[in-house]
Every structure is written in structure tokens, then in C-alpha cells.
Amino acid sequence: MTKLILHLSMEEPEKVQTSEWKRPDQVMQLHRLKIKKRALQARMNNTRVNRENVEVESTDIGKKCNVNASQSIVQKRKNPFAKDEAKKRPNITPTELETSNDNTLFELLKIEAPKKALGDLNPIESPLTFSNILSKMEGNKINPDVETPKGEKYFPIDWTLKTKMRFMSPKTFPWNSKLKTSEEASGTTGFVRCLDISETDSTLDTSPNARLHRCCLIWQHPSLPWLELFPRSAGKVSANLTSNLSIVSNVSIKDALYKDWSESFRSLFHLLRAGQCPYFYVCANNFTVLFRAAGICGISEAHALLTPTTRGFRQSLKQEEIEYTMPLRKESKRRSDVTDSGCDTLDVSTTNGVESNQSENQSVDDDEDETQDEWLQSLGVENSEIRKIQSSQTRMTLEKETEIDNMKQSLIFVKGVEAQGLFNFLINCKSAITTTGPLAGVPPTLLAPVAFHGASLRSIKVKESTVRVDNERYFSLELKGPLLPHVLPFLCSLMKSSQLDQYSASCAQLDSTTAFTAAKHGSEQTESDETPKIPQNIFAKENLSDCGFNDELLKHFCNSDSSHIQIIESIKYSNNLYTWS
């Protein structure tokens, strides 16, 4: 039957090929024959393969049977007196097998297998195998191409006053210098009312422009548009010198300015004591004062720092019985320097329960001088020579006391009741108002982040531009004016919320105020002082809840860690981390 089908399949195509035209039934018949042919060939191939497998299996079974039979015939009776050969064979454990394989791997890789020290025979350790060494190498391997990001999730506080600040970013800023009416109004309302417009449910505009405008406002007194009151410098020459002569010559104008300034200064200090103002600055021509509320920097009392100072200024504080410390000054071992060392702390003057007054100290010094003079006279020294010796000693003492004048080391720190005494001293201090120069007769400038009596709302100048650095385009944002310590954290928080993943900032500082940051907390802290700081910070945040800062910024300013106070000249933000220098 199969031969007949094959014969037909071979003949039919030839017949079909001879005809010139093909009919549909012929084409279908040819197609059916091809299908039957393929099926028949597949069936024949399967039967041939199955027969070969059966023959191979039968031969294998036969061989196995023959081998078993031969083994059963050859096998002899076991000798009971023979030694057990199985016991002679070494017990090869998987670890040894792995070690032998590891030796071959070491040979193939042309690596000398590490040898274990003779004294290191600790059985608890993992065996010395190729896999263990590889795992240790991979664990200790450091990929030089992938660098771990460096930085911190926070940046420290800088109490230095800044005059300029520039932000640069490879991406465009989400705001522009042109404000709409609603944006300017919402930013001003948020600053005046101390509202965080990004979190409130009010109808205020929450756009980046409105939030930027809120960061660029400040309260200032006095505000004289024809005079530049920040930064103040006694040696600065102003073009408007002639316009300021009327203030010096007219006593009524001068007294009115001073009276108005006194009311503003008193209002601002009362806000500080009530915990509704975190800090403020008093900028005079010759010195700058930083008043900080209780709880700021973890200090439980209101305190103040003043820099720079002179010997005469410190003598005036001593006469007013205001105790102060000089945290940046190195301790002097010379006993002759009694002017500043006698005003270090209140505890120094009350050691062992014995109170010493200024008059007693002076009487002791006078007695010592008299005994020295009598001793010199007993030696036959003339009075003229004794006076020369006294004048030389006085000159040496003055040189020692004045060598730190107008330097960072001359900073003084007061807290508690002494801060109240410093306020009373400054409000009545005649030397705080200069009588010469372009700012003659103008009281010191008061700068604060919250409103107070007589304060003027001033805005910081903002300028946007595009710069090129190393043939790369950067977007620049420049701010100019009195920049308080809270401005930089506000702007960084704004940029972080605006999805800016990379930017840098550089700051121009007022050099005379860098001592505020260098002094950190104002005094060295002992271990006993660090114990109750956690509850103090909690109470400080509660007491300062109405100071105008949000919770995150207030927590930042109430931190008692001295490492969180550093001078910042430049800062970079990348990979959600801050780096500064």
C-alpha cells in the first residue's frame, strides 16, 4: 500500500507539470499528496529510532546480567582475619574536597595560595578556601569609580552679618525679579504677620515669587533714605556729607532722633525678653551688639555679645559694675593685667563665699604700691627714679590691656541680669552716637526679623542674571543689603522645596561681626552644663513659639551643640546634602 502511494506521488507531479494550464482541483490534489508524503516519512523515521533504542537497551541489560553473574561466580568467602581495608581509606570531607579544588584553581590562575600562620589555629574561623577568600576580597573591595557623597543634611548657623549673597544654579530658578501685585502683597503679609505662606490654609499667594519676596524683607530703625545706615563705618566718606550737617548743627533734630531711637530700642529689648523676638542687632559706628533671647543656642537666659571693644569701653562697663567674660581672649598669666581679668565672671569675684568690691581691690593695690615705694626708699632709691619705675609699669600694663583693642579677642559676653545692665548702659551711652563724619548725630542702626515700635519695613535688593563659568551657563541670583542669619536657611529651604537639586551660594561678610560666630555660645561648656540641655531646648521652643520662626528653623536656632555654629563663606547643595567652607 505504501509503495503504491509513493508511486502515485512520484508520477502525479510529472503529469501535472506536462500540462500547460493547471486546474484548481489539480492544485488541491497535489497539495494533499505532499501532506500525505510528509506524514508517511515522519511515521517511518519514528519507528526506526524506537527500534534502535530498544536494541541498545536490550544489549545494556544483557551486559549487566553477564557482569552480575560473573561477579557472583568470582566472589569468594570473606576472610575473618583480614584487616578492614575500608578503615585504611582516609575520610575525605567536603571541605577537603573543596580545598583540593581550590588548590587547582590557584594553580590555574597562577596565584600562590595564602598560607595560614602556625599560631593561628582557631577552629571557629572559617576554613581557608578559594570561595571564602573571594568573599572577603569582595567585602573589602572599594570601587574607586563610585565616590560616596560627602556632606550633611543640615548646615550650621552663622551669626555674622552679611552684606551680599549670590546663588548660582545650572537650572533656572522657579521665580523672577518681576513681582505681580498678588505676589508682592502675599509676601509682605506673610513677613509682617510671621506666617509661613507655604503651609497656611489662607488665600495668600503661595507661588515661589511670593515666598522669595517674604525672605527679602527686614525691619530697620532709623530709616533715612539719603544715608546708608548699613554697613556703618566711622572712616567711611559719603557723598551726602553736606546734607547731614543739619542734623549735627540742629539740636532739636538730633534730640528727636535720639528720643525716637530710645523708644525703638526699648521696645525691641522688651520683645526679646518676652520671647517674641529671637535676636536683633545694634550696629554703631565703632561696635556691633548681638542680643539673643533665652533659649537661643541652648542658653537658658537672655544674653548679648559685643565686639569690638577698647580698654576705655571695658573700663566704663567696670564702673557700671557690669560683669562680662571675654571668651576669645587667651588667659593672661601676668598679674599686672587686672583691668579685664577682674571682670571675667561673677563667680570669680565671689569665690569661697567672700565678696570683693572694686574699692577693696583698689585699696589692696594702693597698699602694695606703698609697700613697694617704701622698700625702694629703704634701699636708697631716689623719688625721681621711683616715679620713673611706676610710670614704666603703668605703661606696660596699658600696653598689655590695649593690645587686643578693636580685635576679635576683645569680644565680651554678658547674660541674665548683666544683659539688662548692658541695655541700660547702651541706651545712655554718649559714645554710641558719633559726632563726626557722615553719620554724625545719627543713632545706631537696629536690625530685627520682627516688627517693633518705630521700625521701617525695608527690602533687600534682588538681581537676577546669567553668567558663564568655564564655558558653562549658570543662572545667578544676587541679594544685597543687611542679611540676617535666618535669611540663608529660609532661602535654602525655599530652593529645596522648589525641586532645585543642585546649587551653590557665596557670601560677603561684615568682618567686624565674625567674632559672634567664633565665640559660639559665649562661654565654654562643662559636662555638668550639658546634662539638662534636652529639656531646656524643649522649653525654649515652647517659649519662642511666637518669635516668628517655624518649627524647623526654631529647632535649628535652639540647638545647643557648638559644632552647629560655624562661619560660612560658601555653601553647596547636591545629592540632598550640604557642604560648606
Coordinates of C-alpha atoms in Angstrom, one line a residue, residues 135-481:
S135 CA 34.0 36.7 49.5
K136 CA 36.5 38.6 51.8
M137 CA 38.0 40.4 48.8
E138 CA 34.6 41.4 47.5
G139 CA 33.6 42.6 51.0
N140 CA 36.8 44.7 51.4
K141 CA 36.9 45.9 47.9
I142 CA 36.2 49.6 47.4
N143 CA 35.2 50.7 44.0
P144 CA 37.3 53.8 43.1
D145 CA 34.9 54.9 40.4
V146 CA 31.9 55.3 42.7
E147 CA 32.5 58.0 45.4
T148 CA 30.4 58.2 48.4
P149 CA 28.7 61.6 48.7
K150 CA 30.1 63.9 51.3
G151 CA 28.1 66.4 53.3
E152 CA 25.5 66.8 55.9
K153 CA 21.7 67.1 55.8
Y154 CA 22.0 70.4 57.7
F155 CA 24.3 73.4 57.7
P156 CA 25.4 75.4 60.7
I157 CA 24.3 78.8 61.9
D158 CA 26.4 81.8 61.1
W159 CA 25.8 84.8 63.4
T160 CA 28.0 87.0 61.1
L161 CA 26.2 89.8 59.4
K162 CA 26.4 89.6 55.6
T163 CA 26.3 92.3 53.0
K164 CA 25.9 90.3 49.8
M165 CA 24.9 86.8 48.9
R166 CA 24.9 85.1 45.5
F167 CA 23.2 81.9 44.5
M168 CA 24.2 80.0 41.3
S169 CA 22.5 77.0 39.7
P170 CA 22.8 75.2 36.4
K171 CA 19.0 75.2 36.2
T172 CA 16.6 78.1 36.0
F173 CA 15.2 79.4 39.3
P174 CA 11.4 79.0 39.7
W175 CA 11.0 82.7 40.3
N176 CA 11.9 86.0 38.7
S177 CA 12.6 89.5 39.8
K178 CA 9.3 90.9 38.4
L179 CA 6.6 90.5 41.0
K180 CA 2.9 90.6 40.4
T181 CA 0.6 92.6 42.6
S182 CA -0.8 89.5 44.5
E183 CA 2.7 88.0 44.9
E184 CA 4.1 91.2 46.5
A185 CA 1.1 91.6 48.7
S186 CA 1.2 88.0 49.9
G187 CA 4.9 88.1 50.6
T188 CA 4.6 91.3 52.6
T189 CA 1.6 90.0 54.5
G190 CA 3.4 86.7 55.3
F191 CA 6.5 88.5 56.6
V192 CA 4.7 91.1 58.7
R193 CA 2.3 88.6 60.3
C194 CA 5.1 86.0 60.6
L195 CA 3.2 83.4 58.5
D196 CA 4.6 80.5 56.6
I197 CA 2.6 81.1 53.4
S198 CA 3.6 77.7 52.0
E199 CA 1.8 75.9 54.9
T200 CA -1.1 78.1 55.7
D201 CA -4.6 77.4 54.5
S202 CA -5.3 81.1 53.8
T203 CA -6.0 82.7 50.5
L204 CA -2.4 84.1 50.3
D205 CA -0.4 83.5 47.1
T206 CA 2.0 80.6 47.6
S207 CA 4.0 81.0 44.4
P208 CA 7.8 80.9 44.5
N209 CA 7.9 84.7 43.8
A210 CA 5.7 85.5 46.8
R211 CA 7.9 83.2 49.1
L212 CA 11.1 84.8 47.8
H213 CA 9.8 88.3 48.5
R214 CA 8.9 87.2 52.0
C215 CA 12.6 86.2 52.6
C216 CA 13.9 89.5 51.3
L217 CA 12.3 91.8 53.9
I218 CA 13.8 93.3 57.1
W219 CA 12.8 95.7 59.9
Q220 CA 15.2 98.6 60.4
H221 CA 15.4 101.8 62.5
P222 CA 16.2 104.5 61.9
S223 CA 15.5 104.7 58.1
L224 CA 16.9 107.8 56.4
P225 CA 16.8 107.4 52.6
W226 CA 19.6 109.8 51.9
L227 CA 22.0 108.0 54.2
E228 CA 23.4 104.5 54.0
L229 CA 23.0 103.1 57.6
F230 CA 24.4 99.6 56.8
P231 CA 27.2 98.8 56.9
R232 CA 28.3 101.6 59.2
S233 CA 31.9 102.7 59.4
A234 CA 33.5 105.7 61.2
G235 CA 36.1 106.2 58.5
K236 CA 33.7 105.9 55.5
V237 CA 33.3 109.0 53.3
S238 CA 29.9 109.7 52.0
A239 CA 28.9 111.9 49.1
N240 CA 26.0 113.2 51.2
L241 CA 28.2 114.7 53.9
T242 CA 26.8 118.2 53.4
S243 CA 23.2 117.1 53.6
N244 CA 23.9 115.7 57.1
L245 CA 25.3 118.8 58.6
S246 CA 21.8 120.0 59.5
I247 CA 21.5 117.1 62.0
V248 CA 24.7 118.0 63.9
S249 CA 24.0 121.7 63.9
N250 CA 20.3 121.5 64.8
V251 CA 20.0 120.3 68.4
S252 CA 16.2 119.7 68.2
I253 CA 16.6 117.3 65.2
K254 CA 19.4 115.5 67.0
D255 CA 17.4 115.1 70.2
A256 CA 14.3 113.9 68.3
L257 CA 16.2 111.2 66.5
Y258 CA 17.7 110.0 69.8
K259 CA 14.4 110.0 71.6
D260 CA 12.7 108.0 68.8
W261 CA 15.7 105.6 68.7
S262 CA 15.5 105.1 72.5
E263 CA 11.8 104.1 72.3
S264 CA 12.5 101.7 69.4
F265 CA 15.5 100.1 71.3
R266 CA 13.4 99.7 74.4
S267 CA 10.5 98.1 72.5
L268 CA 12.8 95.7 70.8
F269 CA 14.5 94.6 74.0
H270 CA 11.2 94.0 75.7
L271 CA 10.1 91.8 72.8
L272 CA 13.3 89.9 73.2
R273 CA 12.7 89.3 77.0
A274 CA 9.1 88.2 76.3
G275 CA 10.3 85.6 73.8
Q276 CA 8.6 87.2 70.8
C277 CA 11.9 88.3 69.1
P278 CA 14.6 85.7 68.7
Y279 CA 17.5 88.1 68.2
F280 CA 18.4 91.6 67.0
Y281 CA 21.5 93.7 66.1
V282 CA 22.6 97.1 67.2
C283 CA 25.1 98.5 64.7
A284 CA 27.0 101.5 65.8
N285 CA 30.0 103.1 64.1
N286 CA 32.6 101.6 66.4
F287 CA 31.0 98.4 67.6
T288 CA 28.1 95.9 67.0
V289 CA 25.9 94.2 69.6
L290 CA 24.0 91.0 69.2
F291 CA 21.2 90.4 71.6
R292 CA 19.8 86.8 71.7
A293 CA 16.6 85.6 73.5
A294 CA 16.6 82.9 76.2
G295 CA 16.7 79.5 74.6
I296 CA 18.7 80.5 71.5
C297 CA 21.8 78.3 71.2
G298 CA 20.5 76.4 74.3
I299 CA 21.3 79.2 76.8
S300 CA 18.6 79.5 79.4
E301 CA 18.9 83.3 79.8
A302 CA 18.8 86.3 77.6
H303 CA 22.4 87.2 76.6
A304 CA 24.4 89.6 74.4
L305 CA 27.7 89.7 72.6
L306 CA 29.5 93.0 71.8
T307 CA 32.5 93.4 69.5
P308 CA 35.0 95.1 69.1
T309 CA 35.8 96.8 72.4
T310 CA 38.5 99.0 73.7
R311 CA 40.1 99.4 77.1
G312 CA 38.2 102.5 77.8
F313 CA 34.9 100.9 76.9
R314 CA 35.6 98.0 79.2
Q315 CA 36.6 100.4 82.0
S316 CA 33.2 102.1 81.6
L317 CA 31.4 98.7 81.9
K318 CA 33.5 98.0 85.0
Q319 CA 32.5 101.4 86.5
E320 CA 28.8 100.5 85.9
E321 CA 29.5 97.1 87.7
I322 CA 28.6 95.1 84.6
E323 CA 30.3 91.7 84.8
Y324 CA 31.4 90.2 81.5
T325 CA 33.6 87.5 80.1
M326 CA 36.0 87.5 77.1
P327 CA 35.7 84.0 75.6
L328 CA 38.0 84.7 72.7
R329 CA 40.8 86.1 74.8
K330 CA 43.7 83.9 75.9
E331 CA 44.1 83.8 79.7
S332 CA 46.9 86.1 80.8
K333 CA 49.4 84.8 83.3
R334 CA 50.6 88.2 84.2
R335 CA 49.2 89.5 87.5
S336 CA 49.6 93.1 86.4
D337 CA 46.7 92.8 84.0
V338 CA 43.9 93.3 86.5
T339 CA 41.6 95.6 84.5
D340 CA 40.0 92.9 82.3
S341 CA 40.7 89.8 84.4
G342 CA 38.8 91.2 87.3
C343 CA 35.6 91.2 85.2
D344 CA 35.7 87.7 83.9
T345 CA 32.7 86.2 85.7
L346 CA 30.6 86.9 88.7
D347 CA 31.8 83.7 90.3
V348 CA 35.4 84.9 90.2
S349 CA 34.6 87.8 92.5
T350 CA 32.6 85.6 95.0
T351 CA 34.9 82.6 95.3
N352 CA 34.7 80.7 98.7
G353 CA 31.8 82.9 99.7
V354 CA 34.0 86.1 100.1
E355 CA 32.7 89.1 98.1
S356 CA 35.3 91.5 96.8
N357 CA 34.3 95.0 95.7
Q358 CA 36.1 97.3 93.3
S359 CA 37.0 99.7 96.2
E360 CA 38.7 96.8 98.1
N361 CA 40.7 95.8 95.1
Q362 CA 41.9 99.4 94.6
S363 CA 42.8 99.7 98.3
V364 CA 44.8 96.5 98.1
D365 CA 46.7 97.8 95.0
D366 CA 47.4 101.1 96.7
D367 CA 48.8 99.3 99.8
E368 CA 51.0 97.2 97.6
D369 CA 52.3 100.3 95.8
E370 CA 53.0 102.0 99.1
T371 CA 55.0 99.0 100.4
Q372 CA 57.0 98.8 97.1
D373 CA 57.8 102.5 97.4
E374 CA 58.9 102.2 101.0
W375 CA 61.0 99.2 100.1
L376 CA 62.7 101.2 97.3
Q377 CA 63.2 104.2 99.6
S378 CA 64.8 101.9 102.2
L379 CA 67.3 100.8 99.5
G380 CA 68.3 104.4 98.9
V381 CA 66.5 104.9 95.6
E382 CA 65.6 108.5 94.9
N383 CA 62.0 109.6 94.4
S384 CA 62.5 110.6 90.8
E385 CA 63.7 107.1 90.0
I386 CA 60.7 105.6 91.8
R387 CA 58.3 107.7 89.7
K388 CA 60.1 106.5 86.5
I389 CA 59.7 102.9 87.6
Q390 CA 56.0 103.4 88.4
S391 CA 55.4 105.1 85.0
S392 CA 57.1 102.3 83.2
Q393 CA 55.0 99.7 85.0
T394 CA 51.8 101.7 84.2
R395 CA 52.8 101.9 80.5
M396 CA 53.5 98.2 80.3
T397 CA 50.1 97.5 81.9
L398 CA 48.3 99.7 79.5
E399 CA 50.1 98.1 76.5
K400 CA 49.0 94.7 77.7
E401 CA 45.5 95.8 78.2
T402 CA 45.2 97.6 74.9
E403 CA 46.9 95.0 72.7
I404 CA 43.6 93.3 71.9
D405 CA 41.6 96.5 71.3
N406 CA 39.5 96.5 68.2
M407 CA 40.3 92.8 67.6
K408 CA 38.2 89.7 67.7
Q409 CA 39.7 88.8 71.0
S410 CA 38.1 91.9 72.6
L411 CA 34.6 90.5 72.3
I412 CA 32.7 90.5 75.6
F413 CA 29.8 88.2 76.6
V414 CA 27.1 89.0 79.2
K415 CA 23.9 87.1 80.1
G416 CA 21.0 87.4 82.5
V417 CA 20.9 90.5 84.7
E418 CA 24.2 91.7 83.1
A419 CA 22.4 91.8 79.7
Q420 CA 19.8 94.1 81.3
G421 CA 22.7 96.2 82.6
L422 CA 24.3 96.4 79.1
F423 CA 21.0 97.5 77.7
N424 CA 20.7 100.4 80.2
F425 CA 24.4 101.3 79.5
L426 CA 23.9 101.4 75.7
I427 CA 20.7 103.4 75.8
N428 CA 22.5 106.1 77.8
C429 CA 25.9 105.8 76.2
K430 CA 27.0 109.0 74.5
S431 CA 29.8 107.3 72.6
A432 CA 27.3 105.1 70.7
I433 CA 26.5 108.2 68.6
T434 CA 29.4 109.7 66.7
T435 CA 29.9 113.4 66.5
T436 CA 32.0 113.5 63.3
G437 CA 31.8 112.0 59.9
P438 CA 28.8 111.5 57.5
L439 CA 26.8 109.7 60.2
A440 CA 27.3 112.3 62.9
G441 CA 24.3 112.6 65.2
V442 CA 22.6 109.5 63.8
P443 CA 21.8 106.8 66.4
P444 CA 22.9 103.2 65.9
T445 CA 21.0 101.0 63.4
L446 CA 18.6 98.5 64.8
L447 CA 18.0 95.3 62.6
A448 CA 15.5 92.7 63.6
P449 CA 13.4 89.9 61.9
V450 CA 10.2 91.0 63.7
A451 CA 8.3 94.3 63.9
F452 CA 8.9 96.8 66.7
H453 CA 8.0 100.4 67.6
G454 CA 9.3 102.9 65.0
A455 CA 10.6 100.2 62.7
S456 CA 10.6 100.6 58.9
L457 CA 10.0 97.8 56.5
R458 CA 12.9 97.6 54.2
S459 CA 13.5 95.2 51.3
I460 CA 16.8 93.6 50.2
K461 CA 17.8 94.3 46.6
V462 CA 17.4 91.3 44.4
K463 CA 19.1 90.9 41.0
E464 CA 18.9 88.0 38.5
S465 CA 21.4 87.4 35.7
T466 CA 23.1 84.7 33.6
V467 CA 26.8 84.1 33.9
R468 CA 29.3 81.8 32.2
V469 CA 31.9 79.9 34.2
D470 CA 34.3 77.6 32.2
N471 CA 32.1 77.9 29.1
E472 CA 29.1 76.7 31.1
R473 CA 25.9 78.6 31.6
Y474 CA 24.7 79.3 35.2
F475 CA 21.7 81.3 36.5
S476 CA 22.6 83.8 39.2
L477 CA 20.6 85.3 42.0
E478 CA 22.3 88.2 43.9
L479 CA 21.0 89.7 47.1
K480 CA 22.4 92.9 48.6
G481 CA 21.6 94.5 51.9

